[in-house]
Tab-separated table of C-alpha atoms in Angstrom:
chain	number	residue	atom	x	y	z
A	1	ALA	CA	33.302	23.028	-21.199
A	2	GLN	CA	30.407	23.754	-18.942
A	3	SER	CA	30.414	21.546	-15.898
A	4	VAL	CA	28.902	20.701	-12.557
A	5	THR	CA	31.207	19.716	-9.725
A	6	GLN	CA	30.088	17.876	-6.640
A	7	LEU	CA	32.779	17.870	-3.976
A	8	GLY	CA	33.030	14.520	-2.250
A	9	SER	CA	31.817	11.325	-3.862
A	10	HIS	CA	30.944	9.947	-0.408
A	11	VAL	CA	29.747	11.813	2.673
A	12	SER	CA	29.131	10.132	6.015
A	13	VAL	CA	27.221	11.768	8.889
A	14	SER	CA	25.730	10.598	12.147
A	15	GLU	CA	21.992	10.498	12.606
A	16	GLY	CA	20.864	13.921	13.834
A	17	ALA	CA	23.914	15.722	12.455
A	18	LEU	CA	23.983	18.438	9.798
A	19	VAL	CA	24.035	17.296	6.187
A	20	LEU	CA	26.035	19.422	3.731
A	21	LEU	CA	26.456	18.323	0.123
A	22	ARG	CA	28.433	20.669	-2.083
A	23	CYS	CA	27.761	21.665	-5.686
A	24	ASN	CA	29.509	24.222	-7.881
A	25	TYR	CA	28.662	25.037	-11.466
A	26	SER	CA	30.406	26.880	-14.251
A	27	SER	CA	28.351	29.447	-16.091
A	28	SER	CA	28.556	33.158	-16.764
A	29	VAL	CA	24.769	33.396	-16.608
A	30	PRO	CA	22.885	31.970	-13.594
A	31	PRO	CA	21.256	28.775	-14.841
A	32	TYR	CA	18.405	26.774	-13.442
A	33	LEU	CA	19.712	24.489	-10.708
A	34	PHE	CA	18.326	21.245	-9.356
A	35	TRP	CA	19.023	18.615	-6.767
A	36	TYR	CA	17.814	15.069	-7.406
A	37	VAL	CA	17.852	12.118	-5.017
A	38	GLN	CA	18.167	8.475	-5.984
A	39	TYR	CA	17.369	5.741	-3.485
A	40	PRO	CA	18.900	2.295	-4.091
A	41	ASN	CA	17.583	0.595	-7.218
A	42	GLN	CA	15.189	3.435	-7.970
A	43	GLY	CA	14.926	6.302	-10.439
A	44	LEU	CA	15.648	9.961	-9.794
A	45	GLN	CA	13.324	12.133	-7.759
A	46	LEU	CA	13.393	15.928	-7.805
A	47	LEU	CA	14.375	17.235	-4.373
A	48	LEU	CA	14.332	20.969	-5.075
A	49	LYS	CA	15.047	23.563	-7.734
A	50	TYR	CA	16.336	27.112	-8.079
A	51	THR	CA	14.612	29.237	-10.690
A	52	SER	CA	15.698	32.769	-9.650
A	53	ALA	CA	12.627	33.535	-7.526
A	54	ALA	CA	14.519	33.180	-4.223
A	55	THR	CA	18.105	32.329	-3.372
A	56	LEU	CA	17.138	30.007	-0.513
A	57	VAL	CA	15.097	27.118	-1.804
A	58	LYS	CA	13.221	24.618	0.335
A	59	GLY	CA	12.582	21.121	-0.930
A	60	ILE	CA	11.060	17.879	0.213
A	61	ASN	CA	12.106	15.878	3.290
A	62	GLY	CA	13.518	18.939	5.111
A	63	PHE	CA	16.257	19.691	2.588
A	64	GLU	CA	17.124	23.174	1.406
A	65	ALA	CA	19.738	24.763	-0.835
A	66	GLU	CA	21.118	28.254	-1.192
A	67	PHE	CA	22.107	29.779	-4.510
A	68	LYS	CA	25.224	31.963	-4.237
A	69	LYS	CA	26.043	33.677	-7.504
A	70	SER	CA	29.367	35.076	-6.283
A	71	GLU	CA	30.546	31.570	-5.414
A	72	THR	CA	28.728	29.803	-8.311
A	73	SER	CA	27.486	27.345	-5.704
A	74	PHE	CA	24.245	25.597	-4.848
A	75	HIS	CA	24.991	23.522	-1.743
A	76	LEU	CA	22.362	21.204	-0.283
A	77	THR	CA	21.762	21.124	3.472
A	78	LYS	CA	19.557	19.478	6.059
A	79	PRO	CA	19.785	20.421	9.746
A	80	SER	CA	19.330	16.904	11.126
A	81	ALA	CA	20.061	13.729	9.193
A	82	HIS	CA	17.719	10.773	9.333
A	83	MET	CA	18.529	7.179	8.459
A	84	SER	CA	16.070	7.392	5.568
A	85	ASP	CA	18.201	10.130	3.951
A	86	ALA	CA	20.814	7.568	2.935
A	87	ALA	CA	20.855	7.788	-0.866
A	88	GLU	CA	22.794	9.237	-3.776
A	89	TYR	CA	22.308	12.914	-4.484
A	90	PHE	CA	22.851	14.612	-7.825
A	91	CYS	CA	23.240	18.291	-8.563
A	92	ALA	CA	22.165	19.327	-12.057
A	93	VAL	CA	22.092	22.516	-14.097
A	94	ARG	CA	20.037	23.647	-17.044
A	95	GLY	CA	20.547	26.865	-18.936
A	96	ILE	CA	19.583	28.031	-22.352
A	97	MET	CA	22.711	30.030	-23.094
A	98	GLU	CA	25.511	27.693	-22.121
A	99	TYR	CA	23.962	24.306	-21.600
A	100	GLY	CA	21.745	24.377	-24.676
A	101	ASN	CA	18.680	23.805	-22.512
A	102	LYS	CA	20.001	20.362	-21.634
A	103	LEU	CA	20.143	19.023	-18.082
A	104	VAL	CA	23.756	18.389	-17.081
A	105	PHE	CA	24.556	16.342	-13.982
A	106	GLY	CA	27.343	16.240	-11.488
A	107	ALA	CA	28.979	12.909	-10.658
A	108	GLY	CA	26.844	12.397	-7.566
A	109	THR	CA	27.440	12.171	-3.819
A	110	ILE	CA	26.534	9.076	-1.833
A	111	LEU	CA	25.252	10.017	1.614
A	112	ARG	CA	25.700	7.503	4.395
A	113	VAL	CA	23.917	8.046	7.721
A	114	LYS	CA	25.355	6.279	10.770
A	115	SER	CA	23.224	5.352	13.758
B	1	ASN	CA	-0.315	7.703	-13.278
B	2	ALA	CA	1.070	10.178	-15.790
B	3	GLY	CA	4.804	10.058	-16.277
B	4	VAL	CA	7.634	8.461	-18.197
B	5	THR	CA	7.390	4.733	-18.902
B	6	GLN	CA	10.457	2.686	-19.770
B	7	THR	CA	10.540	-0.918	-20.955
B	8	PRO	CA	12.052	-3.360	-20.290
B	9	LYS	CA	13.259	-2.931	-16.691
B	10	PHE	CA	16.008	-5.527	-17.065
B	11	GLN	CA	17.775	-6.943	-20.110
B	12	VAL	CA	20.739	-9.210	-20.764
B	13	LEU	CA	22.290	-9.128	-24.232
B	14	LYS	CA	25.108	-10.977	-25.863
B	15	THR	CA	27.892	-8.984	-27.483
B	16	GLY	CA	26.887	-8.001	-31.012
B	17	GLN	CA	23.144	-8.254	-30.477
B	18	SER	CA	20.895	-5.283	-31.137
B	19	MET	CA	17.867	-4.116	-29.205
B	20	THR	CA	15.575	-1.153	-28.603
B	21	LEU	CA	14.853	0.422	-25.248
B	22	GLN	CA	11.387	1.924	-25.221
B	23	CYS	CA	10.391	5.242	-23.662
B	24	ALA	CA	6.978	6.883	-23.649
B	25	GLN	CA	5.584	9.951	-21.880
B	26	ASP	CA	2.038	11.238	-21.641
B	27	MET	CA	2.691	14.788	-20.430
B	28	ASN	CA	3.009	16.395	-23.874
B	29	HIS	CA	6.626	17.321	-23.116
B	30	GLU	CA	8.668	18.689	-26.003
B	31	TYR	CA	12.048	17.621	-24.641
B	32	MET	CA	13.056	14.002	-24.246
B	33	SER	CA	16.475	12.633	-23.377
B	34	TRP	CA	18.342	9.410	-22.792
B	35	TYR	CA	20.993	9.153	-20.093
B	36	ARG	CA	23.226	6.358	-18.956
B	37	GLN	CA	24.302	6.033	-15.343
B	38	ASP	CA	27.610	4.474	-14.386
B	39	PRO	CA	29.166	4.408	-10.884
B	40	GLY	CA	31.102	7.574	-10.077
B	41	MET	CA	30.182	9.266	-13.353
B	42	GLY	CA	26.727	10.607	-12.673
B	43	LEU	CA	24.284	10.626	-15.564
B	44	ARG	CA	25.688	11.226	-19.007
B	45	LEU	CA	23.540	12.382	-21.901
B	46	ILE	CA	23.385	10.002	-24.867
B	47	HIS	CA	20.860	11.633	-27.219
B	48	TYR	CA	18.112	14.144	-26.860
B	49	SER	CA	15.171	15.523	-28.798
B	50	VAL	CA	13.588	18.970	-28.708
B	51	GLY	CA	10.453	17.851	-30.533
B	52	ALA	CA	9.014	15.331	-32.952
B	53	GLY	CA	11.332	14.807	-35.899
B	54	ILE	CA	14.296	16.532	-34.235
B	55	THR	CA	17.117	14.698	-32.460
B	56	ASP	CA	20.696	15.524	-31.547
B	57	GLN	CA	23.717	13.902	-29.956
B	58	GLY	CA	24.664	14.278	-26.347
B	59	GLU	CA	27.917	13.563	-24.569
B	60	VAL	CA	28.208	9.815	-25.295
B	61	PRO	CA	26.275	8.993	-28.501
B	62	ASN	CA	28.513	6.343	-30.070
B	63	GLY	CA	26.821	2.963	-30.479
B	64	TYR	CA	23.308	4.346	-30.043
B	65	ASN	CA	20.604	5.613	-32.387
B	66	VAL	CA	17.368	7.438	-31.671
B	67	SER	CA	14.334	8.679	-33.562
B	68	ARG	CA	11.342	10.781	-32.558
B	69	SER	CA	8.397	10.183	-34.851
B	70	THR	CA	5.807	11.256	-32.246
B	71	THR	CA	5.805	13.602	-29.261
B	72	GLU	CA	5.145	10.681	-26.913
B	73	ASP	CA	7.806	8.139	-27.895
B	74	PHE	CA	11.591	8.254	-27.925
B	75	PRO	CA	13.161	4.800	-28.430
B	76	LEU	CA	16.878	4.170	-27.983
B	77	ARG	CA	18.502	1.586	-30.247
B	78	LEU	CA	21.696	-0.262	-29.509
B	79	LEU	CA	23.135	-1.213	-32.875
B	80	SER	CA	25.674	-3.868	-31.835
B	81	ALA	CA	25.882	-4.295	-28.088
B	82	ALA	CA	29.269	-4.184	-26.372
B	83	PRO	CA	30.209	-4.905	-22.745
B	84	SER	CA	31.030	-1.183	-22.345
B	85	GLN	CA	27.319	-0.493	-22.786
B	86	THR	CA	26.489	-2.340	-19.585
B	87	SER	CA	24.775	0.396	-17.592
B	88	VAL	CA	21.512	1.706	-16.228
B	89	TYR	CA	19.620	3.740	-18.810
B	90	PHE	CA	17.187	6.495	-17.924
B	91	CYS	CA	14.746	8.261	-20.169
B	92	ALA	CA	13.569	11.720	-19.145
B	93	SER	CA	11.199	14.358	-20.462
B	94	SER	CA	10.584	18.046	-19.884
B	95	TYR	CA	8.841	21.125	-21.099
B	96	GLY	CA	11.182	23.134	-23.276
B	97	GLN	CA	9.724	26.598	-23.430
B	98	GLY	CA	9.132	29.465	-21.038
B	99	ASP	CA	8.297	28.662	-17.445
B	100	GLY	CA	8.273	24.990	-18.284
B	101	VAL	CA	12.042	25.022	-18.272
B	102	ASN	CA	11.830	25.613	-14.519
B	103	TYR	CA	10.227	22.285	-13.904
B	104	GLY	CA	13.258	20.140	-14.493
B	105	TYR	CA	13.012	16.719	-15.989
B	106	THR	CA	10.725	13.814	-15.135
B	107	PHE	CA	12.580	10.502	-15.145
B	108	GLY	CA	11.530	6.992	-15.939
B	109	SER	CA	12.367	4.172	-13.552
B	110	GLY	CA	15.302	2.970	-15.648
B	111	THR	CA	16.441	-0.063	-17.638
B	112	ARG	CA	19.289	-2.128	-16.237
B	113	LEU	CA	21.215	-3.534	-19.198
B	114	THR	CA	23.957	-6.153	-19.011
B	115	VAL	CA	26.008	-7.078	-22.067
B	116	VAL	CA	27.929	-10.338	-21.788
């Protein structure tokens, strides 16, 4: 079955430290890839997306992600964490061939930022 | 503001009761979907629709029905509520063709359902 794997259900970083949230997908054809963020008691907000135009994608709030076909990965990074980044982050994939054009989510990673 | 509107925001049901979660979008999106969110499991697809009159099952469809009589509306019906259906439900919509697929999904703000 096609799947999205997010390594680490919880990640804790200090304020000012690098944020790295990992996402791997299974697909023989590069799909469309997305990162969503969910703040407590809120809906999902699109952070960034990969649509094959460029392998390094910049999103909102200083986040970026790099698509690596050879590793089937789309890890999310931010050079310096801020307290306001504390949230749950979801990686998602969408592809016509193997996901039937549906949006499939990983299990999510909760980011905690320590002062 | 344009977007996806879900009602109600909160609901408590007794086991065996039925209800309908409403979802409406005003962006003329072809695709609409219902997800449920449970801790540690991400968002799981319940049902989806690729256009008016067309619906299909997702990953966890049991206990839920949907219909799509118009492009704008995609209600989710719980037939006989069970405690296992306690969850947060999100409706989402998207373009389905061409470059629109790039845009991802737009999500509603969610319905928090508790079944006692």
